[in-house]
Amino acid sequence: RSFKPLILTKYSANLFIYMNKTLFWKYPIEGITEIKSKGIDFYFKTKSKVMYETKIYLDLSSLPENVIDYSDFGYILNIHEEKYKSLINKCLSINFDDKEIKENNKQNERKLPLDIKFYPLRPFKTDIEFVLRKKSGGKWIYNIILESTEPEPDDVLHIKAALGKESYVAFRLQNLFTKDAKFIAYFSHDSSSEFSVSPTEGILEQAGKDGTQFVICYLPIEYGKIKIGKLIIETDEVEWIFEVRGTH
């Protein structure tokens, strides 16, 4: 059997297989019409910890109804990379613009307005599917790329030390959420080798507590210009960047 829908709606049928007049099997069949995009429909990009807001309009002109019932719509996100699911669910908000929908109803506009808010807390890039579903049948599948680039430094830390002698600066950091989180801490590859940090991994205390203490060590081995390091502390959901400046 084949399924070739002519309009965007839900189709139902019953398949009967008979052995004889008294013995037969009944199989209910449901066909959902879908429109799937083949390219990239939307690209949302911002720096980490910088809010990105926009409005998009989804074309509903393929619907057979003269009057669109907007309460009939819902959506799901298909996130392909498992490691980003929790992150995206926290940083991406998609909502129907109810006020504009009411105006569309009055003017019989065949577009669905969506308000987008993208507020990532660490760098990442991935693609997802936005699936708009019509409860009475039919769905649209759109391809979206989400990209969060490296944030500005959260703070600048200054540390002084005599040549050949270690000096230390300590600070505490809390998670942004009310839960503990595993972290890793390291200096970027382009940082001066005269910096080190401790601990390099562990548990970051949740918001509302004292916070986990980090200690930066600076050991200058030569005279010269100011040494600069980029300290990165990251969890699965958040990244902090500190610029460290060391002087003699």
Tab-separated table of C-alpha atoms in Angstrom:
chain	number	residue	atom	x	y	z
A	1	ARG	CA	0.000	0.000	0.000
A	2	SER	CA	1.075	3.587	-0.582
A	3	PHE	CA	0.167	6.888	1.072
A	4	LYS	CA	-0.102	9.979	-1.118
A	5	PRO	CA	-1.916	12.790	0.734
A	6	LEU	CA	-3.461	15.621	-1.252
A	7	ILE	CA	-3.949	18.069	1.617
A	8	LEU	CA	-2.242	18.711	4.948
A	9	THR	CA	-4.408	16.784	7.401
A	10	LYS	CA	-4.743	13.454	9.206
A	11	TYR	CA	-6.092	10.422	7.377
A	12	SER	CA	-7.622	7.320	8.957
A	13	ALA	CA	-8.493	3.924	7.538
A	14	ASN	CA	-9.075	0.336	8.613
A	15	LEU	CA	-7.312	-2.571	6.949
A	16	PHE	CA	-9.188	-5.919	7.067
A	17	ILE	CA	-7.560	-9.261	6.333
A	18	TYR	CA	-10.024	-12.160	6.020
A	19	MET	CA	-9.415	-15.874	6.344
A	20	ASN	CA	-13.119	-16.549	6.006
A	21	LYS	CA	-16.419	-14.889	6.907
A	22	THR	CA	-15.932	-15.413	10.647
A	23	LEU	CA	-12.154	-15.125	11.003
A	24	PHE	CA	-10.523	-11.831	10.109
A	25	TRP	CA	-8.041	-9.236	11.427
A	26	LYS	CA	-8.654	-5.496	11.651
A	27	TYR	CA	-5.738	-3.027	11.585
A	28	PRO	CA	-6.451	0.698	12.152
A	29	ILE	CA	-4.180	2.884	10.017
A	30	GLU	CA	-3.413	6.541	10.573
A	31	GLY	CA	-1.586	8.720	8.068
A	32	ILE	CA	-0.049	12.051	9.068
A	33	THR	CA	0.868	14.537	6.350
A	34	GLU	CA	4.140	16.369	6.886
A	35	ILE	CA	6.123	19.097	5.163
A	36	LYS	CA	9.853	18.711	5.784
A	37	SER	CA	12.365	21.367	4.868
A	38	LYS	CA	15.487	20.261	2.996
A	39	GLY	CA	17.689	23.232	3.913
A	40	ILE	CA	18.540	25.437	6.899
A	41	ASP	CA	15.516	27.557	7.746
A	42	PHE	CA	16.792	29.589	10.718
A	43	TYR	CA	20.206	30.405	12.187
A	44	PHE	CA	20.291	31.753	15.744
A	45	LYS	CA	23.745	32.992	16.782
A	46	THR	CA	24.980	35.024	19.744
A	47	LYS	CA	27.837	35.346	22.196
A	48	SER	CA	27.561	33.276	25.348
A	49	LYS	CA	25.736	35.171	28.116
A	50	VAL	CA	24.248	37.612	25.602
A	51	MET	CA	20.506	37.402	24.933
A	52	TYR	CA	19.413	36.914	21.324
A	53	GLU	CA	15.781	37.791	20.602
A	54	THR	CA	13.902	37.642	17.325
A	55	LYS	CA	10.510	36.894	15.838
A	56	ILE	CA	9.872	34.414	13.051
A	57	TYR	CA	6.775	33.656	10.988
A	58	LEU	CA	5.846	30.156	9.845
A	59	ASP	CA	3.894	29.867	6.606
A	60	LEU	CA	0.559	28.037	7.018
A	61	SER	CA	-0.717	28.620	3.497
A	62	SER	CA	-0.719	24.872	2.791
A	63	LEU	CA	-3.603	24.315	5.220
A	64	PRO	CA	-6.937	23.458	3.585
A	65	GLU	CA	-9.068	25.296	6.169
A	66	ASN	CA	-10.437	28.750	5.380
A	67	VAL	CA	-10.174	29.781	9.031
A	68	ILE	CA	-7.167	28.569	11.057
A	69	ASP	CA	-7.641	27.424	14.645
A	70	TYR	CA	-4.346	28.442	16.240
A	71	SER	CA	-5.180	26.605	19.474
A	72	ASP	CA	-4.785	23.417	17.435
A	73	PHE	CA	-0.985	23.837	17.249
A	74	GLY	CA	1.872	22.617	19.416
A	75	TYR	CA	5.536	21.882	18.847
A	76	ILE	CA	8.445	19.684	19.888
A	77	LEU	CA	12.204	20.037	19.441
A	78	ASN	CA	14.258	17.180	18.033
A	79	ILE	CA	17.755	17.672	19.472
A	80	HIS	CA	20.145	15.390	17.612
A	81	GLU	CA	23.118	15.562	19.996
A	82	GLU	CA	22.233	14.072	23.365
A	83	LYS	CA	24.927	16.049	25.205
A	84	TYR	CA	23.173	19.335	24.363
A	85	LYS	CA	19.603	18.418	25.358
A	86	SER	CA	19.657	19.811	28.884
A	87	LEU	CA	21.625	22.858	27.730
A	88	ILE	CA	19.207	23.742	24.922
A	89	ASN	CA	16.109	23.163	27.044
A	90	LYS	CA	17.439	25.799	29.457
A	91	CYS	CA	18.707	28.400	26.991
A	92	LEU	CA	16.164	28.316	24.140
A	93	SER	CA	12.619	29.637	24.537
A	94	ILE	CA	10.033	29.490	21.720
A	95	ASN	CA	6.552	30.899	22.350
A	96	PHE	CA	3.487	31.657	20.268
A	97	ASP	CA	2.756	35.397	20.088
A	98	ASP	CA	-0.862	35.265	21.321
A	99	LYS	CA	-1.505	38.974	20.759
A	100	GLU	CA	-0.446	38.861	17.116
A	101	ILE	CA	-2.271	35.560	16.611
A	102	LYS	CA	-5.534	37.270	17.612
A	103	GLU	CA	-4.881	39.965	15.005
A	104	ASN	CA	-4.116	37.282	12.421
A	105	ASN	CA	-7.436	35.631	13.181
A	106	LYS	CA	-9.266	38.869	12.491
A	107	GLN	CA	-7.454	39.447	9.195
A	108	ASN	CA	-7.281	35.753	8.261
A	109	GLU	CA	-3.468	35.897	7.998
A	110	ARG	CA	-2.024	32.438	7.330
A	111	LYS	CA	1.176	32.840	9.331
A	112	LEU	CA	2.136	31.666	12.792
A	113	PRO	CA	4.240	34.232	14.731
A	114	LEU	CA	6.829	32.856	17.176
A	115	ASP	CA	8.893	34.763	19.728
A	116	ILE	CA	12.451	33.394	20.045
A	117	LYS	CA	14.782	33.906	23.002
A	118	PHE	CA	18.234	32.316	22.928
A	119	TYR	CA	20.414	32.857	26.001
A	120	PRO	CA	23.281	30.339	26.038
A	121	LEU	CA	25.685	30.186	28.978
A	122	ARG	CA	28.556	28.430	27.226
A	123	PRO	CA	29.889	28.094	23.656
A	124	PHE	CA	28.439	25.382	21.426
A	125	LYS	CA	27.087	24.813	17.934
A	126	THR	CA	24.522	22.237	16.870
A	127	ASP	CA	21.520	21.688	14.615
A	128	ILE	CA	18.003	20.832	15.770
A	129	GLU	CA	14.589	20.249	14.237
A	130	PHE	CA	11.576	22.361	15.145
A	131	VAL	CA	8.452	20.247	14.567
A	132	LEU	CA	5.187	22.181	14.437
A	133	ARG	CA	2.273	19.811	14.964
A	134	LYS	CA	-1.399	20.283	14.234
A	135	LYS	CA	-3.449	18.179	16.640
A	136	SER	CA	-6.110	17.500	14.047
A	137	GLY	CA	-3.427	16.285	11.627
A	138	GLY	CA	-0.325	17.488	9.813
A	139	LYS	CA	3.107	18.718	10.786
A	140	TRP	CA	5.913	20.952	9.503
A	141	ILE	CA	9.609	20.212	10.148
A	142	TYR	CA	12.086	23.104	10.136
A	143	ASN	CA	15.875	22.927	10.447
A	144	ILE	CA	17.569	25.303	12.895
A	145	ILE	CA	21.232	25.913	13.700
A	146	LEU	CA	22.084	27.202	17.173
A	147	GLU	CA	25.496	28.767	17.703
A	148	SER	CA	26.942	30.309	20.842
A	149	THR	CA	30.388	31.864	20.551
A	150	GLU	CA	32.967	32.538	23.255
A	151	PRO	CA	31.837	35.102	25.842
A	152	GLU	CA	33.615	38.212	27.066
A	153	PRO	CA	35.747	37.611	30.208
A	154	ASP	CA	33.708	37.465	33.405
A	155	ASP	CA	36.478	39.248	35.309
A	156	VAL	CA	40.122	40.334	35.135
A	157	LEU	CA	42.402	39.032	37.905
A	158	HIS	CA	45.753	40.680	38.739
A	159	ILE	CA	48.597	38.890	40.484
A	160	LYS	CA	52.174	40.010	41.358
A	161	ALA	CA	55.215	37.907	42.181
A	162	ALA	CA	58.984	38.269	42.522
A	163	LEU	CA	61.106	36.598	39.870
A	164	GLY	CA	61.419	32.876	40.624
A	165	LYS	CA	58.928	32.999	43.505
A	166	GLU	CA	55.344	31.757	43.529
A	167	SER	CA	52.423	34.046	44.298
A	168	TYR	CA	48.783	33.067	44.704
A	169	VAL	CA	45.326	34.565	44.323
A	170	ALA	CA	42.160	32.750	45.409
A	171	PHE	CA	38.473	33.261	44.659
A	172	ARG	CA	35.207	31.345	45.067
A	173	LEU	CA	32.703	30.473	42.341
A	174	GLN	CA	29.139	29.169	42.543
A	175	ASN	CA	27.082	27.367	39.946
A	176	LEU	CA	24.344	29.527	38.415
A	177	PHE	CA	21.728	26.876	39.192
A	178	THR	CA	20.479	25.375	42.446
A	179	LYS	CA	22.392	22.150	41.998
A	180	ASP	CA	25.997	21.015	42.284
A	181	ALA	CA	27.772	20.403	38.987
A	182	LYS	CA	30.941	18.697	37.830
A	183	PHE	CA	33.538	21.120	36.468
A	184	ILE	CA	36.907	21.231	34.786
A	185	ALA	CA	39.309	24.207	35.086
A	186	TYR	CA	42.265	24.945	32.817
A	187	PHE	CA	44.269	27.677	31.134
A	188	SER	CA	43.849	27.996	27.373
A	189	HIS	CA	46.698	26.785	25.153
A	190	ASP	CA	47.728	30.363	24.307
A	191	SER	CA	48.141	31.330	27.990
A	192	SER	CA	51.523	31.874	29.610
A	193	SER	CA	52.945	28.675	31.087
A	194	GLU	CA	53.797	30.620	34.244
A	195	PHE	CA	50.156	30.265	35.393
A	196	SER	CA	48.469	27.215	36.906
A	197	VAL	CA	45.144	26.611	38.647
A	198	SER	CA	43.952	24.267	41.370
A	199	PRO	CA	41.728	22.268	41.462
A	200	THR	CA	41.493	21.311	37.816
A	201	GLU	CA	38.302	19.291	38.289
A	202	GLY	CA	35.711	18.594	40.952
A	203	ILE	CA	32.245	19.690	42.068
A	204	LEU	CA	31.074	23.281	41.755
A	205	GLU	CA	28.782	24.195	44.635
A	206	GLN	CA	25.240	25.216	43.808
A	207	ALA	CA	23.938	28.788	43.882
A	208	GLY	CA	23.256	30.048	47.401
A	209	LYS	CA	26.223	28.289	48.999
A	210	ASP	CA	29.746	29.565	49.721
A	211	GLY	CA	31.064	28.360	46.383
A	212	THR	CA	34.066	26.267	45.376
A	213	GLN	CA	37.485	27.840	45.955
A	214	PHE	CA	39.969	28.154	43.108
A	215	VAL	CA	43.636	29.084	43.576
A	216	ILE	CA	45.753	30.568	40.778
A	217	CYS	CA	49.526	30.252	41.037
A	218	TYR	CA	51.913	32.617	39.226
A	219	LEU	CA	55.632	31.795	38.967
A	220	PRO	CA	57.502	34.317	36.782
A	221	ILE	CA	60.725	32.934	35.324
A	222	GLU	CA	61.910	35.944	33.291
A	223	TYR	CA	61.672	39.699	33.181
A	224	GLY	CA	59.600	41.292	30.486
A	225	LYS	CA	56.107	42.363	29.621
A	226	ILE	CA	52.932	41.505	31.526
A	227	LYS	CA	52.062	37.824	31.307
A	228	ILE	CA	48.468	37.048	30.306
A	229	GLY	CA	46.482	33.872	30.785
A	230	LYS	CA	42.887	32.859	30.052
A	231	LEU	CA	41.400	30.695	32.789
A	232	ILE	CA	38.379	28.646	31.705
A	233	ILE	CA	36.038	26.945	34.172
A	234	GLU	CA	33.231	24.966	32.600
A	235	THR	CA	30.360	22.660	33.479
A	236	ASP	CA	27.989	20.940	31.060
A	237	GLU	CA	25.792	24.038	31.019
A	238	VAL	CA	27.941	27.073	31.858
A	239	GLU	CA	31.384	28.435	31.005
A	240	TRP	CA	33.272	31.153	32.877
A	241	ILE	CA	36.332	32.927	31.480
A	242	PHE	CA	38.783	34.938	33.603
A	243	GLU	CA	41.613	36.994	32.159
A	244	VAL	CA	44.646	36.688	34.450
A	245	ARG	CA	47.411	39.296	34.327
A	246	GLY	CA	50.722	38.626	36.029
A	247	THR	CA	53.408	41.238	36.795
A	248	HIS	CA	56.757	41.201	38.617
